GROMACS .gro file of C-alpha atoms in nm:
model
  420
    1MET     CA    1  13.960 -12.721  -2.880
    2ALA     CA    2  13.615 -12.767  -2.708
    3SER     CA    3  13.309 -13.059  -2.799
    4LEU     CA    4  13.069 -13.037  -3.137
    5ALA     CA    5  12.831 -13.065  -2.811
    6LYS     CA    6  12.733 -12.731  -2.694
    7PRO     CA    7  12.508 -12.596  -2.515
    8VAL     CA    8  12.164 -12.497  -2.674
    9LYS     CA    9  12.079 -12.140  -2.572
   10LEU     CA   10  11.732 -11.947  -2.578
   11LEU     CA   11  11.766 -11.603  -2.673
   12VAL     CA   12  11.510 -11.419  -2.477
   13LEU     CA   13  11.352 -11.126  -2.799
   14PRO     CA   14  11.236 -10.759  -2.527
   15LEU     CA   15  10.964 -10.687  -2.523
   16LEU     CA   16  11.067 -10.310  -2.567
   17LEU     CA   17  11.242 -10.129  -2.872
   18LEU     CA   18  11.549  -9.946  -2.689
   19HIS     CA   19  11.681  -9.692  -2.996
   20LEU     CA   20  12.083  -9.716  -2.832
   21LEU     CA   21  12.254  -9.400  -3.008
   22SER     CA   22  12.609  -9.340  -3.091
   23PHE     CA   23  12.849  -9.117  -3.172
   24SER     CA   24  12.618  -9.083  -3.520
   25ALA     CA   25  12.505  -9.382  -3.550
   26ALA     CA   26  12.279  -9.666  -3.360
   27LEU     CA   27  12.552  -9.870  -3.146
   28SER     CA   28  12.416 -10.242  -3.070
   29VAL     CA   29  12.646 -10.457  -2.883
   30GLY     CA   30  12.590 -10.781  -2.613
   31VAL     CA   31  12.809 -10.923  -2.308
   32ASN     CA   32  12.866 -11.228  -2.204
   33TYR     CA   33  12.808 -11.207  -1.860
   34GLY     CA   34  12.936 -11.431  -1.674
   35ALA     CA   35  12.988 -11.518  -1.271
   36PHE     CA   36  13.255 -11.730  -1.171
   37ALA     CA   37  13.430 -11.519  -0.873
   38ASP     CA   38  13.389 -11.349  -0.508
   39ASN     CA   39  13.365 -10.996  -0.628
   40LEU     CA   40  13.111 -10.896  -0.846
   41PRO     CA   41  12.759 -10.669  -0.756
   42PRO     CA   42  12.431 -10.793  -0.728
   43PRO     CA   43  12.275 -10.872  -1.053
   44GLY     CA   44  11.961 -10.531  -1.014
   45GLN     CA   45  12.241 -10.351  -1.048
   46VAL     CA   46  12.425 -10.474  -1.260
   47ALA     CA   47  12.107 -10.432  -1.497
   48ALA     CA   48  12.047 -10.060  -1.379
   49PHE     CA   49  12.426  -9.964  -1.487
   50LEU     CA   50  12.395 -10.208  -1.771
   51LYS     CA   51  12.042  -9.995  -1.867
   52ASP     CA   52  12.143  -9.624  -1.771
   53ARG     CA   53  12.506  -9.615  -1.822
   54THR     CA   54  12.576  -9.830  -2.115
   55PHE     CA   55  12.502  -9.857  -2.471
   56VAL     CA   56  12.506 -10.241  -2.472
   57ASP     CA   57  12.142 -10.385  -2.542
   58ARG     CA   58  12.175 -10.751  -2.543
   59VAL     CA   59  12.339 -10.995  -2.243
   60LYS     CA   60  12.415 -11.361  -2.251
   61LEU     CA   61  12.372 -11.577  -1.942
   62PHE     CA   62  12.636 -11.904  -1.908
   63ASP     CA   63  12.338 -12.085  -1.688
   64ALA     CA   64  11.924 -12.001  -1.646
   65ASN     CA   65  11.970 -11.810  -1.301
   66PRO     CA   66  11.689 -11.694  -1.180
   67ASP     CA   67  11.823 -11.362  -0.972
   68ILE     CA   68  12.000 -11.258  -1.302
   69ILE     CA   69  11.726 -11.321  -1.544
   70ARG     CA   70  11.490 -11.170  -1.305
   71ALA     CA   71  11.700 -10.846  -1.247
   72PHE     CA   72  11.662 -10.757  -1.624
   73ALA     CA   73  11.249 -10.796  -1.724
   74GLY     CA   74  11.164 -10.518  -1.825
   75THR     CA   75  11.489 -10.340  -1.860
   76GLY     CA   76  11.484 -10.329  -2.235
   77ILE     CA   77  11.827 -10.606  -2.268
   78SER     CA   78  11.784 -10.958  -2.482
   79LEU     CA   79  11.893 -11.169  -2.322
   80MET     CA   80  12.039 -11.515  -2.462
   81ILE     CA   81  12.027 -11.778  -2.141
   82THR     CA   82  12.191 -12.117  -2.131
   83VAL     CA   83  12.005 -12.464  -2.066
   84PRO     CA   84  12.264 -12.661  -1.961
   85ASN     CA   85  12.359 -12.964  -2.161
   86GLY     CA   86  12.196 -13.291  -1.905
   87ASP     CA   87  11.820 -13.125  -2.000
   88ILE     CA   88  11.878 -13.075  -2.378
   89PRO     CA   89  11.721 -13.493  -2.486
   90SER     CA   90  11.396 -13.395  -2.304
   91LEU     CA   91  11.348 -13.065  -2.444
   92ALA     CA   92  11.411 -13.164  -2.744
   93SER     CA   93  11.184 -13.513  -2.750
   94GLY     CA   94  10.848 -13.253  -2.827
   95ARG     CA   95  10.782 -13.254  -3.237
   96SER     CA   96  10.866 -12.870  -3.430
   97SER     CA   97  10.519 -12.813  -3.447
   98ALA     CA   98  10.424 -12.891  -3.059
   99PRO     CA   99  10.729 -12.859  -2.822
  100SER     CA  100  10.725 -13.052  -2.565
  101PRO     CA  101  10.625 -13.071  -2.203
  102ALA     CA  102  10.970 -13.055  -2.055
  103ALA     CA  103  11.094 -12.771  -2.262
  104SER     CA  104  10.710 -12.528  -2.235
  105ALA     CA  105  10.790 -12.690  -1.815
  106TRP     CA  106  11.110 -12.480  -1.885
  107VAL     CA  107  11.008 -12.246  -2.015
  108ALA     CA  108  10.751 -12.144  -1.795
  109THR     CA  109  10.999 -12.160  -1.484
  110ASN     CA  110  11.298 -12.000  -1.635
  111VAL     CA  111  11.221 -11.742  -1.883
  112ALA     CA  112  10.817 -11.646  -1.808
  113PRO     CA  113  10.869 -11.488  -1.477
  114SER     CA  114  11.043 -11.245  -1.563
  115THR     CA  115  10.931 -11.111  -1.909
  116LEU     CA  116  10.608 -10.887  -1.862
  117ARG     CA  117  10.386 -11.102  -2.016
  118PRO     CA  118  10.359 -11.478  -2.042
  119THR     CA  119  10.639 -11.604  -2.260
  120SER     CA  120  10.521 -11.921  -2.522
  121PRO     CA  121  10.796 -12.150  -2.671
  122SER     CA  122  10.594 -12.182  -2.956
  123SER     CA  123  10.613 -11.827  -3.019
  124PRO     CA  124  10.891 -11.757  -3.254
  125SER     CA  125  10.887 -11.353  -3.203
  126GLU     CA  126  11.019 -11.414  -2.840
  127THR     CA  127  11.195 -11.739  -2.772
  128ARG     CA  128  11.464 -11.846  -3.026
  129VAL     CA  129  11.719 -12.082  -2.965
  130SER     CA  130  12.006 -12.119  -3.141
  131THR     CA  131  12.371 -12.410  -3.017
  132PRO     CA  132  12.724 -12.203  -3.033
  133ASN     CA  133  12.973 -12.364  -3.198
  134SER     CA  134  13.320 -12.274  -3.190
  135LEU     CA  135  13.632 -12.332  -3.481
  136GLY     CA  136  13.655 -12.657  -3.430
  137ILE     CA  137  13.387 -12.774  -3.631
  138LEU     CA  138  13.573 -12.695  -3.959
  139SER     CA  139  13.798 -12.904  -4.065
  140ALA     CA  140  13.934 -12.604  -4.307
  141SER     CA  141  13.939 -12.223  -4.317
  142GLU     CA  142  14.262 -12.095  -4.438
  143PRO     CA  143  14.247 -11.895  -4.680
  144PRO     CA  144  13.837 -11.846  -4.630
  145SER     CA  145  13.707 -11.929  -4.913
  146THR     CA  146  13.781 -12.342  -4.835
  147GLY     CA  147  13.619 -12.315  -4.531
  148ARG     CA  148  13.426 -12.630  -4.490
  149PHE     CA  149  13.318 -12.885  -4.238
  150ARG     CA  150  13.439 -13.171  -4.077
  151PRO     CA  151  13.304 -13.457  -4.263
  152GLY     CA  152  13.085 -13.727  -4.137
  153TYR     CA  153  13.010 -13.402  -3.884
  154ASP     CA  154  12.845 -13.185  -4.205
  155ARG     CA  155  12.556 -13.380  -4.375
  156VAL     CA  156  12.484 -13.538  -4.000
  157ILE     CA  157  12.476 -13.280  -3.801
  158PHE     CA  158  12.499 -12.930  -3.972
  159ALA     CA  159  12.284 -12.944  -4.289
  160PRO     CA  160  11.982 -13.054  -4.058
  161MET     CA  161  12.086 -12.806  -3.836
  162LEU     CA  162  12.117 -12.529  -4.013
  163ASP     CA  163  11.787 -12.648  -4.233
  164PHE     CA  164  11.644 -12.538  -3.848
  165HIS     CA  165  11.809 -12.196  -3.877
  166ARG     CA  166  11.640 -12.132  -4.189
  167ARG     CA  167  11.329 -12.247  -4.135
  168THR     CA  168  11.283 -12.082  -3.774
  169SER     CA  169  11.437 -11.747  -3.896
  170THR     CA  170  11.705 -11.800  -3.622
  171PRO     CA  171  12.111 -11.737  -3.647
  172PHE     CA  172  12.389 -12.046  -3.658
  173VAL     CA  173  12.605 -11.905  -3.343
  174VAL     CA  174  12.982 -11.946  -3.350
  175ASN     CA  175  13.233 -11.824  -3.141
  176PRO     CA  176  13.579 -11.675  -3.366
  177TYR     CA  177  13.835 -11.567  -3.144
  178PRO     CA  178  14.132 -11.465  -3.354
  179TYR     CA  179  14.318 -11.382  -3.004
  180PHE     CA  180  14.344 -11.835  -2.915
  181GLY     CA  181  14.464 -11.831  -3.346
  182TYR     CA  182  14.750 -11.539  -3.352
  183THR     CA  183  15.168 -11.538  -3.344
  184ALA     CA  184  15.383 -11.283  -3.304
  185ARG     CA  185  15.380 -11.264  -3.729
  186THR     CA  186  15.029 -11.210  -3.712
  187LEU     CA  187  14.949 -11.003  -3.418
  188ASP     CA  188  14.850 -10.701  -3.632
  189TYR     CA  189  14.633 -10.920  -3.867
  190ALA     CA  190  14.455 -11.048  -3.530
  191LEU     CA  191  14.378 -10.725  -3.352
  192PHE     CA  192  14.261 -10.551  -3.658
  193ARG     CA  193  14.597 -10.360  -3.686
  194PRO     CA  194  14.713 -10.215  -4.006
  195ASN     CA  195  14.932 -10.568  -4.225
  196PRO     CA  196  14.991 -10.729  -4.514
  197GLY     CA  197  14.695 -10.910  -4.526
  198VAL     CA  198  14.601 -11.271  -4.601
  199PHE     CA  199  14.509 -11.297  -4.979
  200ASP     CA  200  14.240 -11.536  -5.056
  201ALA     CA  201  14.325 -11.652  -5.478
  202ALA     CA  202  14.010 -11.804  -5.539
  203THR     CA  203  13.840 -11.488  -5.401
  204GLY     CA  204  14.073 -11.237  -5.547
  205VAL     CA  205  14.068 -11.125  -5.170
  206ASN     CA  206  14.354 -10.938  -4.987
  207TYR     CA  207  14.193 -10.998  -4.633
  208THR     CA  208  14.344 -10.723  -4.308
  209ASN     CA  209  14.162 -10.907  -4.062
  210MET     CA  210  14.140 -11.212  -3.921
  211PHE     CA  211  13.781 -11.192  -3.740
  212GLU     CA  212  13.683 -11.110  -4.075
  213ALA     CA  213  13.877 -11.431  -4.247
  214GLN     CA  214  13.655 -11.633  -3.993
  215LEU     CA  215  13.313 -11.531  -4.006
  216ASP     CA  216  13.393 -11.594  -4.414
  217ALA     CA  217  13.505 -11.912  -4.416
  218VAL     CA  218  13.180 -12.007  -4.181
  219HIS     CA  219  13.002 -11.882  -4.409
  220ALA     CA  220  13.219 -12.050  -4.746
  221ALA     CA  221  13.156 -12.419  -4.509
  222MET     CA  222  12.777 -12.329  -4.510
  223GLN     CA  223  12.751 -12.195  -4.861
  224ARG     CA  224  12.891 -12.572  -5.004
  225LEU     CA  225  12.551 -12.706  -4.801
  226GLY     CA  226  12.348 -12.490  -4.976
  227TYR     CA  227  12.307 -12.283  -4.667
  228GLY     CA  228  12.511 -11.954  -4.717
  229ASP     CA  229  12.134 -11.774  -4.613
  230VAL     CA  230  12.154 -11.843  -4.324
  231GLU     CA  231  12.234 -11.566  -4.059
  232ILE     CA  232  12.563 -11.540  -3.857
  233ALA     CA  233  12.603 -11.395  -3.438
  234VAL     CA  234  12.871 -11.468  -3.303
  235GLY     CA  235  12.787 -11.596  -2.984
  236GLU     CA  236  13.171 -11.427  -2.798
  237THR     CA  237  13.455 -11.346  -2.884
  238GLY     CA  238  13.712 -11.083  -2.708
  239TRP     CA  239  14.087 -11.016  -2.585
  240PRO     CA  240  14.214 -11.030  -2.241
  241SER     CA  241  14.330 -10.687  -2.098
  242ALA     CA  242  14.619 -10.885  -1.882
  243GLY     CA  243  14.864 -11.251  -1.868
  244ASP     CA  244  15.155 -11.402  -1.786
  245PRO     CA  245  15.477 -11.207  -1.760
  246GLY     CA  246  15.605 -11.215  -2.167
  247GLN     CA  247  15.324 -11.312  -2.307
  248LEU     CA  248  15.306 -11.163  -2.612
  249GLY     CA  249  15.028 -10.965  -2.708
  250VAL     CA  250  14.804 -10.902  -2.377
  251SER     CA  251  14.806 -10.525  -2.264
  252VAL     CA  252  14.546 -10.332  -2.270
  253GLU     CA  253  14.668 -10.173  -2.559
  254ASP     CA  254  14.626 -10.435  -2.710
  255ALA     CA  255  14.245 -10.510  -2.575
  256VAL     CA  256  14.098 -10.164  -2.660
  257SER     CA  257  14.286 -10.214  -3.021
  258TYR     CA  258  14.047 -10.553  -3.056
  259ASN     CA  259  13.758 -10.484  -2.935
  260ALA     CA  260  13.722 -10.152  -3.038
  261ASN     CA  261  13.728 -10.214  -3.395
  262LEU     CA  262  13.563 -10.516  -3.316
  263ILE     CA  263  13.258 -10.329  -3.181
  264ARG     CA  264  13.286 -10.093  -3.462
  265LEU     CA  265  13.300 -10.308  -3.780
  266VAL     CA  266  13.055 -10.525  -3.671
  267ASN     CA  267  12.810 -10.189  -3.632
  268SER     CA  268  12.908 -10.061  -3.934
  269GLY     CA  269  12.662 -10.262  -4.137
  270LYS     CA  270  12.982 -10.278  -4.419
  271GLY     CA  271  12.981 -10.685  -4.354
  272THR     CA  272  13.259 -10.889  -4.457
  273PRO     CA  273  13.396 -10.975  -4.811
  274MET     CA  274  13.147 -11.300  -4.863
  275MET     CA  275  12.865 -11.137  -4.693
  276PRO     CA  276  12.888 -10.751  -4.739
  277GLY     CA  277  12.620 -10.535  -4.599
  278ARG     CA  278  12.533 -10.768  -4.312
  279ARG     CA  279  12.514 -10.681  -3.956
  280PHE     CA  280  12.670 -10.911  -3.717
  281GLU     CA  281  12.445 -10.970  -3.356
  282THR     CA  282  12.777 -10.993  -3.164
  283TYR     CA  283  12.805 -11.073  -2.772
  284VAL     CA  284  13.175 -10.974  -2.627
  285PHE     CA  285  13.324 -11.207  -2.414
  286ALA     CA  286  13.364 -11.121  -2.122
  287LEU     CA  287  13.136 -10.828  -1.885
  288PHE     CA  288  13.366 -10.914  -1.607
  289ASN     CA  289  13.714 -10.939  -1.477
  290GLU     CA  290  13.617 -11.321  -1.345
  291ASN     CA  291  13.864 -11.313  -1.037
  292LEU     CA  292  13.819 -11.732  -0.985
  293LYS     CA  293  13.844 -11.859  -1.273
  294PRO     CA  294  14.120 -12.093  -1.333
  295GLY     CA  295  14.411 -12.074  -1.622
  296PRO     CA  296  14.653 -11.852  -1.751
  297THR     CA  297  14.642 -11.519  -1.563
  298ALA     CA  298  14.481 -11.375  -1.932
  299GLU     CA  299  14.165 -11.591  -1.866
  300ARG     CA  300  14.008 -11.363  -1.560
  301HIS     CA  301  14.144 -11.069  -1.775
  302PHE     CA  302  13.903 -11.064  -2.055
  303GLY     CA  303  13.625 -10.780  -1.854
  304LEU     CA  304  13.514 -10.482  -1.980
  305PHE     CA  305  13.477 -10.372  -1.645
  306ASN     CA  306  13.554 -10.433  -1.277
  307PRO     CA  307  13.338 -10.525  -1.018
  308ASP     CA  308  13.314 -10.151  -0.921
  309LEU     CA  309  13.124 -10.097  -1.259
  310SER     CA  310  13.433  -9.861  -1.367
  311PRO     CA  311  13.572  -9.949  -1.732
  312SER     CA  312  13.858 -10.181  -1.744
  313TYR     CA  313  13.940  -9.918  -2.006
  314ASP     CA  314  13.748  -9.669  -2.251
  315VAL     CA  315  13.575  -9.880  -2.597
  316GLY     CA  316  13.349  -9.646  -2.616
  317LEU     CA  317  13.088  -9.810  -2.422
  318MET     CA  318  12.964  -9.547  -2.163
  319ARG     CA  319  12.678  -9.325  -2.246
  320ASP     CA  320  12.789  -9.122  -1.952
  321SER     CA  321  12.966  -8.787  -2.052
  322ASN     CA  322  13.225  -8.884  -1.712
  323TYR     CA  323  13.313  -9.250  -1.909
  324ALA     CA  324  13.318  -9.084  -2.273
  325PRO     CA  325  13.561  -9.174  -2.454
  326ALA     CA  326  13.850  -8.895  -2.483
  327PRO     CA  327  14.052  -8.976  -2.765
  328SER     CA  328  14.284  -8.686  -2.664
  329SER     CA  329  14.422  -8.459  -2.429
  330ASP     CA  330  14.482  -8.180  -2.691
  331SER     CA  331  14.137  -8.107  -2.919
  332TRP     CA  332  14.378  -8.078  -3.179
  333ARG     CA  333  14.636  -8.374  -3.341
  334TRP     CA  334  14.684  -8.560  -3.683
  335CYS     CA  335  14.869  -8.842  -3.715
  336VAL     CA  336  15.156  -8.880  -3.913
  337ALA     CA  337  15.433  -9.162  -4.052
  338THR     CA  338  15.764  -9.181  -3.853
  339ALA     CA  339  15.995  -9.066  -4.107
  340ASP     CA  340  16.138  -9.395  -3.990
  341ALA     CA  341  15.914  -9.596  -4.166
  342SER     CA  342  15.972  -9.848  -4.470
  343ALA     CA  343  15.864  -9.841  -4.845
  344ALA     CA  344  15.704 -10.147  -4.817
  345GLU     CA  345  15.549 -10.000  -4.402
  346LEU     CA  346  15.425  -9.675  -4.536
  347GLN     CA  347  15.304  -9.885  -4.815
  348ASN     CA  348  15.088 -10.160  -4.607
  349ASN     CA  349  15.018  -9.837  -4.424
  350ILE     CA  350  14.795  -9.716  -4.772
  351ASP     CA  351  14.664 -10.026  -4.886
  352TYR     CA  352  14.457 -10.080  -4.512
  353ALA     CA  353  14.376  -9.699  -4.447
  354CYS     CA  354  14.261  -9.633  -4.771
  355GLY     CA  355  14.068 -10.046  -4.790
  356SER     CA  356  13.911 -10.184  -4.516
  357GLY     CA  357  14.036  -9.909  -4.338
  358GLY     CA  358  13.755  -9.715  -4.483
  359ALA     CA  359  13.958  -9.346  -4.477
  360ASP     CA  360  13.868  -9.159  -4.816
  361CYS     CA  361  14.166  -9.094  -5.002
  362ARG     CA  362  14.044  -8.996  -5.296
  363ALA     CA  363  14.264  -8.674  -5.219
  364ILE     CA  364  14.571  -8.830  -5.261
  365GLN     CA  365  14.500  -8.993  -5.610
  366ASN     CA  366  14.703  -8.811  -5.939
  367GLY     CA  367  14.474  -8.480  -5.990
  368GLY     CA  368  14.406  -8.477  -5.626
  369ALA     CA  369  14.461  -8.134  -5.377
  370CYS     CA  370  14.699  -8.337  -5.175
  371PHE     CA  371  14.877  -8.566  -5.464
  372ASP     CA  372  15.186  -8.404  -5.483
  373PRO     CA  373  15.439  -8.422  -5.296
  374ASP     CA  374  15.443  -8.770  -5.498
  375THR     CA  375  15.649  -8.978  -5.261
  376LEU     CA  376  15.475  -9.231  -5.045
  377SER     CA  377  15.584  -9.108  -4.682
  378ALA     CA  378  15.337  -8.790  -4.765
  379HIS     CA  379  15.078  -9.021  -4.900
  380ALA     CA  380  15.074  -9.215  -4.616
  381SER     CA  381  15.065  -8.975  -4.372
  382TYR     CA  382  14.754  -8.840  -4.585
  383ALA     CA  383  14.559  -9.132  -4.597
  384MET     CA  384  14.714  -9.315  -4.192
  385ASN     CA  385  14.531  -8.977  -4.049
  386ALA     CA  386  14.239  -9.004  -4.263
  387TYR     CA  387  14.144  -9.344  -4.074
  388TYR     CA  388  14.303  -9.222  -3.777
  389GLN     CA  389  14.029  -8.948  -3.808
  390GLY     CA  390  13.776  -9.175  -3.912
  391ALA     CA  391  13.786  -9.437  -3.655
  392GLY     CA  392  13.787  -9.211  -3.339
  393ARG     CA  393  14.058  -8.980  -3.270
  394TYR     CA  394  14.168  -9.290  -3.041
  395ASP     CA  395  14.620  -9.291  -2.982
  396PHE     CA  396  14.525  -9.704  -3.097
  397ASN     CA  397  14.441  -9.567  -3.419
  398CYS     CA  398  14.778  -9.418  -3.484
  399TYR     CA  399  14.972  -9.699  -3.382
  400PHE     CA  400  15.016  -9.835  -3.755
  401GLY     CA  401  15.272 -10.122  -3.646
  402GLY     CA  402  15.455  -9.858  -3.475
  403THR     CA  403  15.497  -9.645  -3.760
  404GLY     CA  404  15.223  -9.352  -3.707
  405VAL     CA  405  15.305  -9.088  -3.488
  406LEU     CA  406  15.075  -8.858  -3.317
  407THR     CA  407  15.138  -8.446  -3.399
  408SER     CA  408  14.973  -8.083  -3.290
  409THR     CA  409  15.119  -7.985  -3.536
  410ASP     CA  410  14.905  -7.913  -3.848
  411PRO     CA  411  15.040  -8.125  -4.121
  412SER     CA  412  14.816  -8.004  -4.421
  413TYR     CA  413  14.950  -7.712  -4.675
  414GLY     CA  414  14.896  -7.597  -4.976
  415ASN     CA  415  14.539  -7.651  -5.080
  416CYS     CA  416  14.618  -7.979  -4.926
  417ARG     CA  417  14.402  -8.016  -4.588
  418TYR     CA  418  14.417  -8.287  -4.329
  419GLN     CA  419  14.159  -8.368  -4.150
  420SER     CA  420  14.123  -8.263  -3.780
   0.00000   0.00000   0.00000
């Protein structure tokens, strides 16, 4: 688990507003730009690619590389820049009303030359300060309502930190990683796939994905200290597309399931059960597969893009129609339940699709056009298809733990019309 002492981040805001339009609403997504590789394109090419070809509107750096910072000047893409731990004592030596000379000098050296006009450390509209935290800061997190900070750290470290965020209207940055917390039993829960969920008796909420549960656990801990109103941002989260031989839950399909559903969730504006209606500034890890990273194979396969700037897989981030998501080769496909799905699996699929999945299931309610035949199989097929169509019509949206299948035969009948 990572140490509680983390590098400070400067969140350098863009000086131009950039409105990015996705399929039906504004899409906002950030990426972590690491460069632990010997085969990556130059920063200028990367910046131009992200600006012109993708919906990425914010980038987090792991240092203050001047070449990378300069490359993003004038692009309208926000930068989150890392300050080395060794520089923090001098940067923090000033008063809140008067930044230290070291802080002013650091911003002048690392930030101002790359902005369109001079940047002042005291200008909250241009420079925001935060620090990322792993979920190791929590002593309890399951169920989410029990979330609390580690004893001793809560009042001494996190109360003052959260007070600073409240006063400066800046986000408390956390790095939730379901990838590091899943088991064979909870894999579907971690990957946003249909699952029975985890019930929180204190709130009456049944969580059907680990990401929301982790965010709400952090929120519960903040609320215990009286800072539930402070914004939360996600500094890092992601899923690898390849791993060691036989590693469970690590494949292109798994990475697509996690990252595509993550992006969909954070852009939906629905928030979480404890934070309804909130959007979360989110940075997916990572921009590239980094071939020099040490450790397990998966560490080198978190990238959304390959070094040649081609997508590692498609999660809908590309603007160019040549790379636009292609949900199916057949323009007419429906998702239905497999014949061998159990009653429990079918009920779980209905609960998921019609609940957190956001599908419109009114047609299978009593009196609805698709209520008859009143069978689990028929109702599940309708609900699963409604979810599949609404989620983007990607093959993985019809996975349902292996109980969904795609068909080119319209399952509609009588007055019951299946969405297409």
